[in-house]
Coordinates of C-alpha atoms and ligand atoms in Angstrom, one line a residue:
X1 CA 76.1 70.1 52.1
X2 CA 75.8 69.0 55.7
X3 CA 75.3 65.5 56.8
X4 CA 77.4 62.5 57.7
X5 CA 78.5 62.3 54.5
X6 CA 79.6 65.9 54.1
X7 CA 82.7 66.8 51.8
X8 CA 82.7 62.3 50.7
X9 CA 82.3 61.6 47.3
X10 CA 80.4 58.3 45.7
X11 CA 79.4 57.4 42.6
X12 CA 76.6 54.6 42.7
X13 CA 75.6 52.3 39.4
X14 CA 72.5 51.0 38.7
X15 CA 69.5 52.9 39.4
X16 CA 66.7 50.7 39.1
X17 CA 64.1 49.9 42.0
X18 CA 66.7 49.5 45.2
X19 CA 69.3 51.6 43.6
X20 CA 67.1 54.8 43.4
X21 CA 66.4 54.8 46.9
X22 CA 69.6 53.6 48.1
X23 CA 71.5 56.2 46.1
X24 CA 68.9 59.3 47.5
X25 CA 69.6 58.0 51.3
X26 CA 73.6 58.8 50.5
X27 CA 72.6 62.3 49.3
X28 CA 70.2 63.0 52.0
X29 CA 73.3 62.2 54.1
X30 CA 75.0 64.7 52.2
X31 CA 77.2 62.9 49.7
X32 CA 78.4 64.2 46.6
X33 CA 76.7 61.2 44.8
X34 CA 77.8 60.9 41.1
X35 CA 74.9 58.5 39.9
X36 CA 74.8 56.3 36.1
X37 CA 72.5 53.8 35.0
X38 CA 72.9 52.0 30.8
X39 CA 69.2 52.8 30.8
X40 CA 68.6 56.5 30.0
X41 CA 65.0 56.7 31.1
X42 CA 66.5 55.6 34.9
X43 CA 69.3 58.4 34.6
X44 CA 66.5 60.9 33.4
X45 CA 63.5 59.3 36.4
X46 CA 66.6 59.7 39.0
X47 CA 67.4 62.9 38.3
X48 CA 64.3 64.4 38.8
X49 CA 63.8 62.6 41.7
X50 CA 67.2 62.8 43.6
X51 CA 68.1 66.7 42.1
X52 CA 71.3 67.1 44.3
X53 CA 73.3 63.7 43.1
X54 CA 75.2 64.3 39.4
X55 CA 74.0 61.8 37.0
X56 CA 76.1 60.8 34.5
X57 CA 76.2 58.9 31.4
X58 CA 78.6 55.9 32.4
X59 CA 80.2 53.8 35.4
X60 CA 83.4 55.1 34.2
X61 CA 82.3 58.4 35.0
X62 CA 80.6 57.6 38.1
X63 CA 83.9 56.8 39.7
X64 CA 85.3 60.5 39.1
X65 CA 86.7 61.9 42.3
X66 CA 85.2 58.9 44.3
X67 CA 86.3 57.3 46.9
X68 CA 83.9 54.5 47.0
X69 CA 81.5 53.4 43.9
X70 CA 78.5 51.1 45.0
X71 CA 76.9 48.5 42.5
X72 CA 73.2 47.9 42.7
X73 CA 73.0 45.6 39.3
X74 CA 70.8 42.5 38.5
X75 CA 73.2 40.0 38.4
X76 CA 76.7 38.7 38.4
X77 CA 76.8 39.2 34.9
X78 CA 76.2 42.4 34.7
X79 CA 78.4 43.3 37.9
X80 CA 81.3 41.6 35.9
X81 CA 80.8 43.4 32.4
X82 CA 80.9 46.9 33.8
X83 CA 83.6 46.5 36.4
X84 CA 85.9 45.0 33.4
X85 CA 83.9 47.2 31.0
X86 CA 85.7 50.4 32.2
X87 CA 85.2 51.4 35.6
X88 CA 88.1 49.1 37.5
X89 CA 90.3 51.3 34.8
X90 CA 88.4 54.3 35.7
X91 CA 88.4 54.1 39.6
X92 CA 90.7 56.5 41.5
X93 CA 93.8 55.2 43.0
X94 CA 92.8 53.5 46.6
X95 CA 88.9 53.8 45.9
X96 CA 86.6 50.9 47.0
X97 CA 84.1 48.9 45.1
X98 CA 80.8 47.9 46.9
X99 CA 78.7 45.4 45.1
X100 CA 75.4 45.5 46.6
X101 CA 74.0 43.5 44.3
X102 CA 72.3 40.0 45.2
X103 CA 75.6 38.4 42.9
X104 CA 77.2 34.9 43.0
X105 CA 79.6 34.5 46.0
X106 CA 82.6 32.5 44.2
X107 CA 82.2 34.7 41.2
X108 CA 82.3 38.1 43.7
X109 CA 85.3 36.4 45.3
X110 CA 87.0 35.7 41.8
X111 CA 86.5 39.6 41.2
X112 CA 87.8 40.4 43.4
X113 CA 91.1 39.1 43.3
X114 CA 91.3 40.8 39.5
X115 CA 90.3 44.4 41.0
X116 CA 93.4 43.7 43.8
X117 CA 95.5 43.1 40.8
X118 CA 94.3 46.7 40.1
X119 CA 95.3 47.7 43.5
X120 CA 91.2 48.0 44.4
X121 CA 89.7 46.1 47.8
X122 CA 86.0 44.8 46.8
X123 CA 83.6 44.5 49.2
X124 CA 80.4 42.7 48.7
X125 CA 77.4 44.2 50.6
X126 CA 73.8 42.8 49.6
X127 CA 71.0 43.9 51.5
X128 CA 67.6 42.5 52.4
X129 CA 64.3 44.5 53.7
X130 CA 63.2 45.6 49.8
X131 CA 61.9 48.7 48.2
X132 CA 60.4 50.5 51.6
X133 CA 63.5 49.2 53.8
X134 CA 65.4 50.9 51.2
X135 CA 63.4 54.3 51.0
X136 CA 63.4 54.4 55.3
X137 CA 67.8 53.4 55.0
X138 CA 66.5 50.5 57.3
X139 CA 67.8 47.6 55.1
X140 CA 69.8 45.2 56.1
X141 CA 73.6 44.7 54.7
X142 CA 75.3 42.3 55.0
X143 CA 79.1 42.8 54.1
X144 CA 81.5 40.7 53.3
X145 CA 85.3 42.2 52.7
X146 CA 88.8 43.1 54.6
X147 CA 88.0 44.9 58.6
X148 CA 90.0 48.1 57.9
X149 CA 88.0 48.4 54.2
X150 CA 84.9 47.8 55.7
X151 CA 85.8 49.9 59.0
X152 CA 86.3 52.5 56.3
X153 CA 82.6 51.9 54.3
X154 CA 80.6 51.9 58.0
X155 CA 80.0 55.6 57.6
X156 CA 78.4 55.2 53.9
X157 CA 76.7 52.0 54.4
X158 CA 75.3 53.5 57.5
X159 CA 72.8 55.8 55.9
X160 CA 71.8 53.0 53.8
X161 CA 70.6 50.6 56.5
X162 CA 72.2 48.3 59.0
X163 CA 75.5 47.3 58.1
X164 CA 76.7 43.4 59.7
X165 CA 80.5 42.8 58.4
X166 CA 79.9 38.7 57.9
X167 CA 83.3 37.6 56.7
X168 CA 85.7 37.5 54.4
X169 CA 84.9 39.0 50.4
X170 CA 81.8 36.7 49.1
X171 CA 80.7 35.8 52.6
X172 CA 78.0 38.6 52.3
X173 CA 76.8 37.1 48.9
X174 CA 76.5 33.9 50.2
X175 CA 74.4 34.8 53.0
X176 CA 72.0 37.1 51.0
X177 CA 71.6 34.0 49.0
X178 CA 70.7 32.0 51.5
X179 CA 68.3 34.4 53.1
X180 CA 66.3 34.6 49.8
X181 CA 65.8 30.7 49.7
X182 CA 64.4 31.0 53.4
X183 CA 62.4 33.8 52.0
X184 CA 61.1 31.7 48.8
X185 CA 60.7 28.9 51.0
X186 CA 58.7 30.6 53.4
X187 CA 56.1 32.8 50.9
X188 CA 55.6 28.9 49.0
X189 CA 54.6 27.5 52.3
X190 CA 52.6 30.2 54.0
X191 CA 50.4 30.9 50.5
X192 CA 49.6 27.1 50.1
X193 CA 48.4 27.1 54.1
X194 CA 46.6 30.3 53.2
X195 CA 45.2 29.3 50.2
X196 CA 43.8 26.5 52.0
X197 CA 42.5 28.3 54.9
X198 CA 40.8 30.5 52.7
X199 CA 39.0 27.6 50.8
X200 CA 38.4 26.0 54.0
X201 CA 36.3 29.4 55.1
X202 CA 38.8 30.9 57.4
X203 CA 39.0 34.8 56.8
X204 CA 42.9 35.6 55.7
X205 CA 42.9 38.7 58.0
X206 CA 42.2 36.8 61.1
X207 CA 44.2 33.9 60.1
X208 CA 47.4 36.8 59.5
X209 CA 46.6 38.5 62.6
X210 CA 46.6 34.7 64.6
X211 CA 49.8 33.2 62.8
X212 CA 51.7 36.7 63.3
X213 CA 51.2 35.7 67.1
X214 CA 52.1 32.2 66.7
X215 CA 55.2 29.9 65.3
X216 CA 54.2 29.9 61.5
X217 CA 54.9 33.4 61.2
X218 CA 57.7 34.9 58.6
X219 CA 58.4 37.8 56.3
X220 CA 55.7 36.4 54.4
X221 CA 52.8 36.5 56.8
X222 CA 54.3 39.5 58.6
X223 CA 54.7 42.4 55.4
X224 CA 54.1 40.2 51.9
X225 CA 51.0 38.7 52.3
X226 CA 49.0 41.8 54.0
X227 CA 50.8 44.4 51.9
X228 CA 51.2 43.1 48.3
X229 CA 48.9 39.6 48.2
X230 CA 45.3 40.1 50.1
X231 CA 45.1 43.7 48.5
X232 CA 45.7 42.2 45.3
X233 CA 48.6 45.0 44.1
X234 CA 51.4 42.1 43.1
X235 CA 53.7 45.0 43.7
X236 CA 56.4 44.7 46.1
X237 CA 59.7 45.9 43.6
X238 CA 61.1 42.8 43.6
X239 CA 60.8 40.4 40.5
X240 CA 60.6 37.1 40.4
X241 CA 63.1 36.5 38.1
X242 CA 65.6 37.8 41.0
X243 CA 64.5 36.1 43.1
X244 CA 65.0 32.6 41.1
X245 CA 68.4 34.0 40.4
X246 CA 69.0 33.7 44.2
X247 CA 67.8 30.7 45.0
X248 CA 69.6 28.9 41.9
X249 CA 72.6 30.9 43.6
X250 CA 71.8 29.1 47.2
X251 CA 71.3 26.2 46.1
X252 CA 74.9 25.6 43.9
X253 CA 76.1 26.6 47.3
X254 CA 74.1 24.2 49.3
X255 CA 74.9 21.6 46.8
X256 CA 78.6 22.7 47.3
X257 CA 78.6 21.8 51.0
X258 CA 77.3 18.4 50.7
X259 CA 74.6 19.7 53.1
X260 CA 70.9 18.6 52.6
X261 CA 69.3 20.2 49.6
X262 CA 66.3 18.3 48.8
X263 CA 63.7 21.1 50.3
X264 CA 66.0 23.6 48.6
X265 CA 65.9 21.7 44.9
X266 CA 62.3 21.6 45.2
X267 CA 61.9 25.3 46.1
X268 CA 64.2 26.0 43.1
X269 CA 61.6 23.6 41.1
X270 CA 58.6 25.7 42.1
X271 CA 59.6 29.2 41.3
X272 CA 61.1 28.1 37.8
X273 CA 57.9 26.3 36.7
X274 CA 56.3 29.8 38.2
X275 CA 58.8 31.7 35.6
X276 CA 58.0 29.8 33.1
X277 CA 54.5 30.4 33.2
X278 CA 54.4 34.1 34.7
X279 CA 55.0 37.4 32.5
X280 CA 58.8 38.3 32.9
X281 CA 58.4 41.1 34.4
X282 CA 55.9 39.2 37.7
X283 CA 56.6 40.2 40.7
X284 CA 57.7 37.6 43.2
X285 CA 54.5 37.6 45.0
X286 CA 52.8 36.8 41.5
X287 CA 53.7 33.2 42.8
X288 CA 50.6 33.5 44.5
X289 CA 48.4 34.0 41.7
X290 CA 50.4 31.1 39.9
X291 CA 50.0 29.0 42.9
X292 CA 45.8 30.0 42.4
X293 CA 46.2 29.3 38.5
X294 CA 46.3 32.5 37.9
X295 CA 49.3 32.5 35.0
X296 CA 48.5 35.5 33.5
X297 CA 47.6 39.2 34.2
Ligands
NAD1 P1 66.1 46.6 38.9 O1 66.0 45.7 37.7 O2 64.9 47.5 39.3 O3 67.4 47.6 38.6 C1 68.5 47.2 38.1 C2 69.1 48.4 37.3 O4 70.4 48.1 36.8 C3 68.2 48.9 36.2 O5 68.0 50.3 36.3 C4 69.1 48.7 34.9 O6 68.9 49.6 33.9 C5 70.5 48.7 35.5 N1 71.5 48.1 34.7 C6 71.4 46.9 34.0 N2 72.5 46.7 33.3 C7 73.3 47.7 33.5 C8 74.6 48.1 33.1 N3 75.3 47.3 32.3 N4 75.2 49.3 33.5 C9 74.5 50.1 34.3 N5 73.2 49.8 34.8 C10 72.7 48.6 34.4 O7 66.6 45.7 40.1 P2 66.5 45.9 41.6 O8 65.2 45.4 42.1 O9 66.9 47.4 41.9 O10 67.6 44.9 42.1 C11 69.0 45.3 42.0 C12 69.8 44.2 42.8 O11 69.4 44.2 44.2 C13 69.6 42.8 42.3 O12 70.8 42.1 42.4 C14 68.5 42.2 43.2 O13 68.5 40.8 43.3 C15 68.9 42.9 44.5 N6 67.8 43.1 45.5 C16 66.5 43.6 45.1 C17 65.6 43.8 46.1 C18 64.2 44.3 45.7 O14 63.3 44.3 46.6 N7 64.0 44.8 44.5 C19 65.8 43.5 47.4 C20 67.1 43.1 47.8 C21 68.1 42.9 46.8

């Protein structure tokens, strides 16, 4: 296989919505990528997708000849229970663990410390830029871990997007967090001006195409709104559940600092009500139909 990647093995767990994509960047690149997933129907959907990765049945045996094995997992939980489930015991002497999943920075940092007891550096490396940043290998990632460990990733987490090495282990969780509560902040305030524009008889189209080329624009105006909101699809790949997992993440943080954290308690109070009355599997634009009164689908 040539590639940038050539004659480098990794093994990559968790292919759900950013995994998939993520994982098929380091083949294209020409990886040997040795792929798992607890949920058979995303091993099967992968491997018909991505036909020259190996998929296998656990993380265990993801880590098989690798030199690296990247996380893409829902939650701290999760990253915890199958790192001390069997794959810090399965990992090959000097091989890295990447935890790109949006996890909890004092809990990644606490991980850390058992996998160096193991004689294993983890790195965290979240990304940002969603399901199409993730199929382009345009994503953000923002990486937090030792220089020479990362110095060593840059080649892998190249071909996945953009790497920025942040700081010290955790310091890439953190920030991730703290994106996605500028993120919820920012789709909360630009749908309620929306929403009002639109029921004051302003067209959304021209009121995107005017706040794009002014100062109330975001992420939200600039790709949510016109790609997942006005044509009504909902669909972005990102659920709202992770999303409130972030911003309850950024905000013990904020809290932490002794920074202010009333805007941020009250964005956290807006997407939980939104949970509570959404279907669990809404997408985090859904909190647009919430915010209309649409609850359910
Ligand atoms: P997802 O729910 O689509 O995928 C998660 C995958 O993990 C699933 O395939 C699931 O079966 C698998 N999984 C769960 N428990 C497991 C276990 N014990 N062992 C192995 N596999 C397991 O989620 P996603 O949207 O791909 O998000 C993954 C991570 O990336 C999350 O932390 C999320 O916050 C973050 N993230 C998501 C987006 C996005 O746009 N979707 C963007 C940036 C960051």
């Amino acid at each position: 296989m040539s590639g940038a990647l050539a004659g480098r093995t990794v093994g990559f767990v968790g292919l759900g919505n950013m995994g998939t994509p993520m994982a098929e960047r380091l083949a294209a690149a020409g990886a040997s990528v040795r792929a798992s997933d607890v949920s058979p129907a995303a091993r099967e959907a992968f491997g018909a997708e991505v036909t020259t990765a190996t998929v296998v049945a656990s993380a265990a045996e993801a880590a098989r000849g690798a030199e690296a094995v990247l996380l893409c997992l829902p939650n701290s939980d999760v990253v915890e229970a199958v790192v001390d489930g069997g794959l810090l015991d399965a990992l090959e002497p000097g091989a890295v663990l990447v935890d790109m999943s949006s996890s909890e920075p004092l809990r990644t940092r606490a991980l850390a410390e058992r996998a160096a007891s193991a004689g294993h550096t983890l790195v965290d490396a979240p990304v940002s830029g969603g399901v199409s940043g993730a199929r382009a290998g345009t994503l953000a990632v923002m990486v937090g871990g030792p220089d020479d460990t990362v110095a060593t990733l840059a080649p892998v987490l190249s071909a996945i997007g953009h790497p920025r090495h942040v700081g010290p282990t955790g310091a890439g969780h953190a920030l991730k967090a703290l994106n996605n509560l500028m993120s919820a902040a920012h789709l909360l305030a630009s749908s309620e001006a929306l929403l009002a524009g639109q029921a004051f008889g302003l067209d959304p189209e021209v009121m995107l195409e005017v706040v794009n080329a002014s100062s109330g624009r975001s992420g939200s105006t600039e790709v949510k709104w016109p790609r997942h909101v006005l044509p009504g699809s909902f669909g972005s790949g990102f659920g709202l559940g992770l999303m409130l997992k972030d911003i309850r993440i950024a905000l013990d943080l904020v809290a932490s600092t002794g920074t202010p954290s009333r805007h941020a308690a009250s964005t956290v109070a807006l997407w939980s009500e939104a949970a509570s009355a959404l279907p669990p599997d809404a997408d985090h634009t859904d909190i647009v139909r919430w915010l209309q009164g649409k609850d359910t689908r």
